[in-house]
Short mmCIF file of C-alpha atoms and ligand atoms in Angstrom, two decimals:
data_model
loop_
_atom_site.label_atom_id
_atom_site.label_comp_id
_atom_site.label_asym_id
_atom_site.label_seq_id
_atom_site.Cartn_x
_atom_site.Cartn_y
_atom_site.Cartn_z
CA MET A 1 89.66 -39.12 9.07
CA TYR A 2 91.60 -39.03 12.32
CA SER A 3 93.32 -35.76 11.42
CA GLN A 4 89.95 -34.26 10.47
CA ALA A 5 88.65 -35.16 13.89
CA LEU A 6 91.68 -33.55 15.50
CA ASN A 7 90.98 -30.38 13.52
CA VAL A 8 87.54 -30.29 15.06
CA LYS A 9 89.07 -30.55 18.51
CA ASP A 10 91.66 -27.89 17.78
CA GLU A 11 89.05 -25.49 16.60
CA GLN A 12 86.99 -26.03 19.71
CA ALA A 13 90.03 -25.46 21.86
CA SER A 14 90.96 -22.27 20.05
CA GLY A 15 88.41 -20.03 21.75
CA PRO A 16 84.78 -19.17 22.23
CA GLU A 17 82.45 -20.34 19.48
CA ASP A 18 81.68 -17.32 17.38
CA ALA A 19 78.24 -16.43 16.13
CA ALA A 20 79.09 -16.85 12.43
CA LYS A 21 80.32 -20.41 12.92
CA LEU A 22 77.30 -21.29 15.03
CA ALA A 23 74.93 -19.82 12.43
CA ARG A 24 76.62 -21.84 9.64
CA PHE A 25 76.44 -24.99 11.73
CA GLN A 26 72.75 -24.54 12.60
CA GLY A 27 72.06 -23.66 8.94
CA ILE A 28 73.40 -27.03 7.79
CA ILE A 29 71.11 -28.73 10.31
CA ASP A 30 68.07 -26.64 9.42
CA ARG A 31 68.56 -27.44 5.72
CA GLU A 32 68.52 -31.15 6.64
CA ASP A 33 72.12 -31.59 5.43
CA LYS A 34 74.54 -33.68 7.46
CA ILE A 35 77.27 -32.50 9.79
CA GLU A 36 80.42 -34.47 8.94
CA PRO A 37 83.47 -35.02 11.17
CA ARG A 38 85.51 -32.42 9.20
CA ASP A 39 82.89 -29.69 9.83
CA TRP A 40 83.13 -27.21 12.65
CA MET A 41 80.71 -28.05 15.44
CA PRO A 42 80.01 -26.63 18.91
CA ALA A 43 81.74 -28.46 21.74
CA ALA A 44 78.38 -29.30 23.32
CA TYR A 45 77.13 -30.96 20.10
CA ARG A 46 80.26 -33.09 19.98
CA ARG A 47 79.96 -33.97 23.70
CA THR A 48 76.32 -34.98 23.32
CA LEU A 49 77.03 -37.18 20.33
CA VAL A 50 80.06 -38.86 21.86
CA ARG A 51 77.94 -39.53 24.96
CA GLN A 52 74.92 -40.88 23.10
CA ILE A 53 76.76 -42.87 20.41
CA SER A 54 79.14 -44.47 22.89
CA GLN A 55 76.32 -45.34 25.32
CA HIS A 56 74.46 -46.81 22.39
CA ALA A 57 77.56 -48.87 21.47
CA HIS A 58 77.97 -50.03 25.08
CA SER A 59 74.29 -51.08 25.11
CA GLU A 60 74.80 -53.26 22.05
CA VAL A 61 77.85 -54.92 23.57
CA ILE A 62 76.37 -55.45 27.05
CA GLY A 63 73.10 -56.43 25.36
CA MET A 64 74.82 -59.55 24.02
CA GLN A 65 74.97 -61.03 27.54
CA PRO A 66 71.31 -61.69 28.43
CA GLU A 67 70.70 -63.43 25.12
CA GLY A 68 74.15 -65.01 24.87
CA ALA A 69 73.26 -66.89 28.05
CA TRP A 70 70.67 -68.89 26.05
CA ILE A 71 72.71 -69.85 22.97
CA THR A 72 73.70 -73.20 24.46
CA ARG A 73 70.14 -73.81 25.70
CA ALA A 74 68.17 -72.87 22.58
CA PRO A 75 65.43 -75.47 22.05
CA SER A 76 66.38 -76.43 18.46
CA LEU A 77 69.17 -76.04 15.94
CA ARG A 78 67.08 -73.50 14.00
CA ARG A 79 66.55 -71.39 17.11
CA LYS A 80 70.22 -71.66 18.04
CA ALA A 81 71.37 -70.51 14.57
CA ALA A 82 69.01 -67.51 14.61
CA LEU A 83 70.00 -66.49 18.14
CA LEU A 84 73.70 -66.85 17.35
CA ALA A 85 73.27 -64.63 14.28
CA LYS A 86 71.35 -62.05 16.33
CA VAL A 87 73.99 -61.86 19.05
CA GLN A 88 76.72 -61.56 16.39
CA ASP A 89 74.75 -58.71 14.77
CA GLU A 90 74.78 -56.91 18.10
CA ALA A 91 78.58 -57.15 18.28
CA GLY A 92 78.63 -55.67 14.77
CA HIS A 93 76.32 -52.82 15.80
CA GLY A 94 78.68 -52.05 18.68
CA LEU A 95 81.58 -51.86 16.21
CA TYR A 96 79.79 -49.54 13.75
CA LEU A 97 78.83 -47.28 16.63
CA TYR A 98 82.28 -47.15 18.24
CA ALA A 99 83.65 -46.35 14.77
CA ALA A 100 81.09 -43.52 14.39
CA ALA A 101 82.13 -42.12 17.79
CA GLU A 102 85.80 -42.36 16.82
CA THR A 103 85.22 -39.99 13.87
CA MET A 104 84.87 -37.30 16.54
CA GLY A 105 88.44 -37.87 17.67
CA VAL A 106 87.78 -39.94 20.77
CA ALA A 107 89.73 -43.19 21.24
CA ARG A 108 87.82 -46.43 21.52
CA GLU A 109 89.92 -47.44 24.52
CA GLU A 110 88.78 -44.29 26.34
CA LEU A 111 85.15 -45.22 25.70
CA TYR A 112 85.68 -48.81 26.91
CA GLY A 113 87.33 -47.36 30.02
CA GLN A 114 84.26 -45.23 30.72
CA LEU A 115 82.02 -48.29 30.45
CA LEU A 116 84.17 -50.46 32.69
CA SER A 117 84.60 -47.78 35.35
CA GLY A 118 80.82 -47.28 35.49
CA LYS A 119 81.14 -43.66 34.28
CA ALA A 120 79.24 -44.28 31.03
CA LYS A 121 75.73 -45.63 31.02
CA TYR A 122 74.28 -48.39 28.87
CA SER A 123 70.61 -49.18 28.37
CA SER A 124 68.82 -49.97 31.64
CA ILE A 125 67.05 -52.91 30.00
CA PHE A 126 70.14 -55.12 29.98
CA ASN A 127 70.31 -55.20 33.77
CA TYR A 128 67.41 -57.65 33.98
CA PRO A 129 67.94 -61.43 33.96
CA THR A 130 66.80 -63.86 31.24
CA LEU A 131 65.13 -66.56 33.32
CA SER A 132 63.47 -68.67 30.63
CA TRP A 133 63.54 -69.29 26.87
CA ALA A 134 60.46 -67.06 26.55
CA ASP A 135 62.65 -64.14 27.65
CA ILE A 136 64.53 -64.51 24.35
CA GLY A 137 61.23 -64.15 22.50
CA VAL A 138 60.24 -61.15 24.57
CA ILE A 139 63.62 -59.45 24.10
CA GLY A 140 63.27 -59.73 20.32
CA TRP A 141 59.64 -58.62 20.35
CA LEU A 142 59.74 -55.85 22.96
CA VAL A 143 63.37 -54.81 23.40
CA ASP A 144 64.23 -54.83 19.71
CA GLY A 145 60.77 -53.43 18.98
CA ALA A 146 61.46 -50.50 21.32
CA ALA A 147 64.95 -50.14 19.88
CA ILE A 148 63.58 -49.87 16.32
CA MET A 149 61.00 -47.29 17.37
CA ASN A 150 63.78 -45.18 18.87
CA GLN A 151 66.35 -45.85 16.15
CA ILE A 152 64.42 -45.35 12.88
CA PRO A 153 64.36 -41.58 13.51
CA LEU A 154 68.10 -41.73 14.26
CA CYS A 155 68.66 -42.70 10.59
CA ARG A 156 67.82 -39.01 9.92
CA CYS A 157 70.03 -37.71 12.72
CA SER A 158 72.09 -34.63 11.76
CA PHE A 159 75.49 -36.29 12.30
CA GLY A 160 76.38 -38.19 9.13
CA PRO A 161 78.41 -41.14 10.51
CA TYR A 162 75.76 -41.91 13.18
CA ALA A 163 72.86 -41.62 10.72
CA ARG A 164 74.56 -43.92 8.20
CA ALA A 165 75.42 -46.52 10.86
CA MET A 166 71.80 -46.51 11.99
CA ILE A 167 70.45 -47.41 8.54
CA ARG A 168 72.17 -50.79 8.54
CA ILE A 169 71.50 -51.36 12.25
CA CYS A 170 67.77 -50.78 11.77
CA LYS A 171 67.57 -53.32 8.95
CA GLU A 172 69.09 -55.94 11.21
CA GLU A 173 66.95 -54.93 14.21
CA SER A 174 63.88 -55.56 12.14
CA PHE A 175 64.92 -59.20 11.63
CA HIS A 176 65.59 -59.42 15.37
CA GLN A 177 62.13 -58.16 16.20
CA ARG A 178 60.49 -60.69 13.89
CA GLN A 179 62.43 -63.65 15.24
CA GLY A 180 61.35 -62.61 18.75
CA PHE A 181 57.71 -62.27 17.80
CA GLU A 182 57.83 -65.65 16.06
CA ILE A 183 59.14 -67.27 19.25
CA MET A 184 56.27 -65.62 21.14
CA MET A 185 53.72 -66.91 18.59
CA THR A 186 55.04 -70.44 18.91
CA LEU A 187 54.96 -70.35 22.70
CA SER A 188 51.56 -68.72 22.99
CA ARG A 189 50.04 -71.30 20.65
CA GLY A 190 51.84 -74.13 22.45
CA THR A 191 51.05 -76.09 25.60
CA PRO A 192 49.54 -74.33 28.64
CA ALA A 193 53.01 -74.41 30.24
CA GLN A 194 54.55 -72.71 27.19
CA LYS A 195 51.85 -70.05 27.14
CA ALA A 196 52.36 -69.43 30.86
CA MET A 197 56.08 -69.03 30.22
CA ALA A 198 55.35 -66.42 27.50
CA GLN A 199 52.97 -64.56 29.83
CA ASP A 200 55.50 -64.58 32.68
CA ALA A 201 58.18 -63.14 30.38
CA LEU A 202 55.83 -60.37 29.21
CA ASP A 203 54.95 -59.59 32.83
CA ARG A 204 58.59 -59.14 33.78
CA TRP A 205 59.82 -57.25 30.69
CA TRP A 206 56.91 -54.90 29.90
CA TRP A 207 57.71 -52.08 32.31
CA PRO A 208 61.51 -52.20 31.82
CA SER A 209 60.86 -51.99 28.03
CA LEU A 210 58.89 -48.78 28.52
CA MET A 211 61.82 -47.39 30.53
CA MET A 212 64.15 -47.87 27.54
CA PHE A 213 62.81 -44.63 26.05
CA GLY A 214 64.33 -42.66 28.90
CA PRO A 215 62.87 -40.31 31.51
CA SER A 216 59.64 -38.44 30.89
CA ASP A 217 59.97 -35.36 28.69
CA ALA A 218 59.73 -33.13 31.76
CA ALA A 219 62.76 -34.86 33.30
CA SER A 220 64.81 -35.33 30.11
CA MET A 221 67.72 -32.93 30.48
CA HIS A 222 69.29 -33.44 27.05
CA SER A 223 66.15 -33.33 24.92
CA ALA A 224 65.99 -29.60 24.24
CA ASP A 225 69.50 -29.43 22.74
CA SER A 226 69.20 -32.76 20.94
CA THR A 227 65.94 -31.69 19.33
CA ARG A 228 67.37 -28.33 18.19
CA TRP A 229 70.34 -30.19 16.70
CA LYS A 230 68.06 -32.78 15.05
CA ILE A 231 69.70 -35.65 16.86
CA LYS A 232 66.28 -36.36 18.34
CA ARG A 233 63.26 -36.13 16.04
CA PHE A 234 60.68 -37.30 18.60
CA SER A 235 60.62 -36.87 22.35
CA ASN A 236 61.06 -39.76 24.81
CA ASP A 237 57.33 -39.73 25.66
CA GLU A 238 56.25 -39.55 22.01
CA LEU A 239 58.32 -42.60 21.11
CA ARG A 240 57.12 -44.47 24.22
CA GLN A 241 53.50 -43.81 23.20
CA LYS A 242 54.14 -44.93 19.61
CA PHE A 243 55.66 -48.13 20.97
CA VAL A 244 52.71 -48.83 23.27
CA ASP A 245 50.25 -48.17 20.44
CA ALA A 246 52.08 -50.55 18.11
CA THR A 247 52.75 -53.29 20.65
CA VAL A 248 49.53 -53.68 22.65
CA PRO A 249 47.52 -55.04 19.67
CA GLN A 250 50.37 -57.48 18.97
CA GLY A 251 50.21 -58.77 22.54
CA HIS A 252 46.45 -59.18 22.29
CA TYR A 253 46.92 -61.06 19.02
CA LEU A 254 49.19 -63.44 20.95
CA GLY A 255 46.41 -63.90 23.51
CA LEU A 256 48.54 -62.38 26.28
CA THR A 257 47.66 -59.74 28.84
CA PHE A 258 49.76 -56.73 29.85
CA PRO A 259 50.72 -56.25 33.52
CA ASP A 260 49.01 -52.87 33.68
CA PRO A 261 45.46 -52.53 35.02
CA ASP A 262 45.33 -48.95 33.71
CA LEU A 263 46.04 -49.88 30.10
CA LYS A 264 43.07 -48.89 27.98
CA LEU A 265 42.27 -47.62 24.50
CA ASP A 266 41.27 -43.99 24.40
CA GLU A 267 38.70 -44.09 21.59
CA ALA A 268 38.87 -40.35 21.02
CA SER A 269 42.61 -40.17 20.37
CA GLY A 270 43.15 -43.76 19.22
CA HIS A 271 46.05 -44.07 21.69
CA TRP A 272 46.50 -46.64 24.44
CA THR A 273 46.81 -44.90 27.78
CA PHE A 274 48.97 -46.66 30.35
CA GLY A 275 49.72 -46.59 34.05
CA ALA A 276 52.51 -44.78 35.91
CA ILE A 277 56.08 -45.92 35.30
CA ASP A 278 58.10 -46.69 38.43
CA TRP A 279 60.81 -44.06 37.96
CA ASP A 280 62.41 -45.00 41.28
CA GLU A 281 63.18 -48.40 39.83
CA PHE A 282 64.60 -46.72 36.69
CA ARG A 283 66.85 -44.49 38.79
CA ARG A 284 68.02 -47.45 40.90
CA VAL A 285 68.99 -49.41 37.78
CA LEU A 286 70.83 -46.39 36.34
CA ALA A 287 72.65 -45.99 39.66
CA GLY A 288 74.02 -49.52 39.30
CA GLN A 289 71.55 -51.27 41.61
CA GLY A 290 69.53 -53.27 39.10
CA PRO A 291 69.32 -57.06 39.38
CA CYS A 292 72.28 -57.71 37.04
CA ASN A 293 74.39 -54.51 36.85
CA ALA A 294 77.32 -55.97 38.78
CA GLU A 295 77.26 -59.25 36.85
CA ARG A 296 77.12 -57.51 33.45
CA LEU A 297 80.10 -55.28 34.20
CA ALA A 298 82.10 -58.11 35.80
CA ASN A 299 81.57 -60.26 32.68
CA ARG A 300 82.61 -57.38 30.45
CA GLN A 301 85.74 -56.78 32.56
CA LYS A 302 86.62 -60.48 32.36
CA SER A 303 86.33 -60.43 28.56
CA GLU A 304 88.53 -57.35 28.47
CA ASP A 305 91.16 -59.07 30.65
CA ASP A 306 90.94 -62.39 28.78
CA GLY A 307 91.35 -60.60 25.44
CA ALA A 308 94.43 -58.59 26.48
CA TRP A 309 96.86 -61.10 24.98
CA VAL A 310 95.01 -61.02 21.63
CA ARG A 311 95.23 -57.22 21.47
CA GLU A 312 98.94 -57.36 22.37
CA ALA A 313 99.58 -60.02 19.71
CA VAL A 314 97.72 -58.03 17.03
CA ALA A 315 99.61 -54.84 17.93
CA ALA A 316 102.97 -56.68 17.91
CA PHE A 317 102.17 -58.26 14.53
CA ALA A 318 101.16 -54.89 13.06
CA ALA A 319 104.40 -53.30 14.39
CA LYS A 320 106.42 -56.13 12.84
CA ARG A 321 104.69 -55.67 9.47
CA ARG A 322 105.33 -51.92 9.59
CA ALA A 323 109.01 -52.48 10.38
CA GLN A 324 109.30 -55.02 7.55
CA ALA A 325 107.61 -52.63 5.13
CA ALA A 326 109.94 -49.79 6.18
CA THR A 327 113.09 -51.84 5.53
CA ALA A 328 111.71 -53.43 2.34
CA GLN A 329 110.75 -50.15 0.61
CA PRO A 330 114.23 -48.69 -0.09
CA GLN A 331 115.30 -52.02 -1.67
CA ALA A 332 112.18 -52.03 -3.88
CA ALA A 333 113.06 -48.53 -5.07
CA GLU A 334 116.64 -49.52 -6.09
N1 BYC B 1 69.02 -46.57 30.15
O1 BYC B 1 68.03 -36.47 28.91
P1 BYC B 1 67.77 -37.89 28.56
C1 BYC B 1 69.58 -52.09 21.49
C2 BYC B 1 70.09 -41.59 30.56
S1 BYC B 1 70.44 -51.10 22.54
C3 BYC B 1 70.13 -45.96 30.62
O2 BYC B 1 66.41 -38.20 28.05
P2 BYC B 1 68.90 -38.46 25.96
C4 BYC B 1 69.68 -53.54 21.60
C5 BYC B 1 70.66 -40.69 29.49
O3 BYC B 1 71.76 -41.32 28.82
C6 BYC B 1 69.33 -49.79 22.98
N2 BYC B 1 70.30 -44.63 30.64
O4 BYC B 1 68.89 -38.39 27.54
C7 BYC B 1 70.92 -54.12 21.84
C8 BYC B 1 71.06 -39.50 30.31
O5 BYC B 1 72.22 -39.80 31.10
P3 BYC B 1 73.66 -39.08 30.89
C9 BYC B 1 70.09 -48.54 23.25
C10 BYC B 1 69.29 -43.89 30.14
O6 BYC B 1 70.25 -38.95 25.56
C11 BYC B 1 71.02 -55.50 22.01
C12 BYC B 1 69.93 -39.40 31.32
O7 BYC B 1 69.38 -40.70 31.42
N3 BYC B 1 69.59 -47.49 22.44
O8 BYC B 1 68.90 -51.53 20.71
O9 BYC B 1 68.43 -37.19 25.37
C13 BYC B 1 69.86 -56.28 21.93
C14 BYC B 1 68.87 -38.39 30.93
O10 BYC B 1 68.08 -38.83 29.82
C15 BYC B 1 68.13 -44.44 29.61
C16 BYC B 1 70.17 -46.31 22.38
O11 BYC B 1 71.16 -46.07 23.04
C17 BYC B 1 68.00 -45.83 29.63
N4 BYC B 1 66.92 -46.47 29.18
O12 BYC B 1 67.80 -39.58 25.61
C18 BYC B 1 68.65 -55.70 21.66
C19 BYC B 1 69.55 -45.31 21.41
N5 BYC B 1 67.32 -43.45 29.20
O13 BYC B 1 74.15 -39.53 29.55
C20 BYC B 1 68.55 -54.32 21.47
C21 BYC B 1 70.30 -44.02 21.35
C22 BYC B 1 67.97 -42.30 29.47
O14 BYC B 1 73.43 -37.61 30.97
N6 BYC B 1 70.05 -43.19 22.50
N7 BYC B 1 69.15 -42.56 30.04
O15 BYC B 1 74.52 -39.60 32.01
C23 BYC B 1 68.98 -42.36 22.59
O16 BYC B 1 68.12 -42.32 21.73
C24 BYC B 1 68.91 -41.44 23.79
O17 BYC B 1 70.21 -41.39 24.36
C25 BYC B 1 67.87 -41.89 24.85
C26 BYC B 1 67.97 -40.92 26.06
C27 BYC B 1 66.47 -41.78 24.27
C28 BYC B 1 68.14 -43.30 25.35
#
């Protein structure tokens, strides 16, 4: 697989992309077949996928922190077991996604480096703090709900390894969403203090959840290419609207209100219209100035440093096994 990926790189390095290759490539996409790592692809397609898949992987890994902070404080053994499983799933999603990015010939260490240096983005949503147990419910309900809305279409993405990784990820995200909604149901049917906690969490997480879908279509610089290449099947605004339409009735079912005075059902279209998103806040968070950006990256750096000895030990062990195998083989042949 690695040599296939190198072939892709070599081909890209060998000169301008000719029209015949581009036509073949776009033909595969237009027929709804998959582009595989061994196939020729334009450099820009590869760049976009490495960018998106690795940022997605970073989001899963950084996304473990806000919820991980509540594992020791979960209110019951049942809640603790479910939360632990969810956070472990997120580590697994990160691994599938880094592996999908690696099929394009980029080293995982390079991608980690981009995250730690602040060069690569991860989802804006994980730069907000989890202040109460209700935040764990809201993350499952809204954050995983938004993630599913965005990720189900990615199961049909044109790049095979990404599409296949997304199928399993989406199955697990669906469990995550349900466990979050169930926490919200319990809290909103609980004591007045529990219901107030659920409402406060919704108030704080609603707008950041809408920002997860990315800038408005007019400001989305990658959408045109990604749509042509069938990486994106729906625009940022389309997915945001689908999410609002699906989620508002759920919130009303919980007996909660949304922190948006402009939210109303447009009877003619059947869609919920909503107020203006604070794009300045979005841009600040992306620029590293959200409430928790520094903390998230510092924690990630600490894990990287603390794990260095494990990586060294694993590499030394693997080298020893290789050396043993090399000396053992001639004897076995005698
Ligand atoms: N946060 O041209 P655009 C999860 C960036 S994890 C940060 O529209 P594109 C979960 C964008 O990257 C959820 N950055 O871009 C885990 C680009 O910057 P660069 C993560 C954002 O790629 C644990 C620039 O803004 N999901 O599910 O066409 C627990 C311009 O945007 C954001 C994924 O990663 C943002 N919210 O569309 C629970 C899904 N939005 O790269 C849950 C895969 C935009 O030029 N990714 N940017 O520096 C995608 O579907 C697309 O990349 C996006 C953006 C829709 C996010």
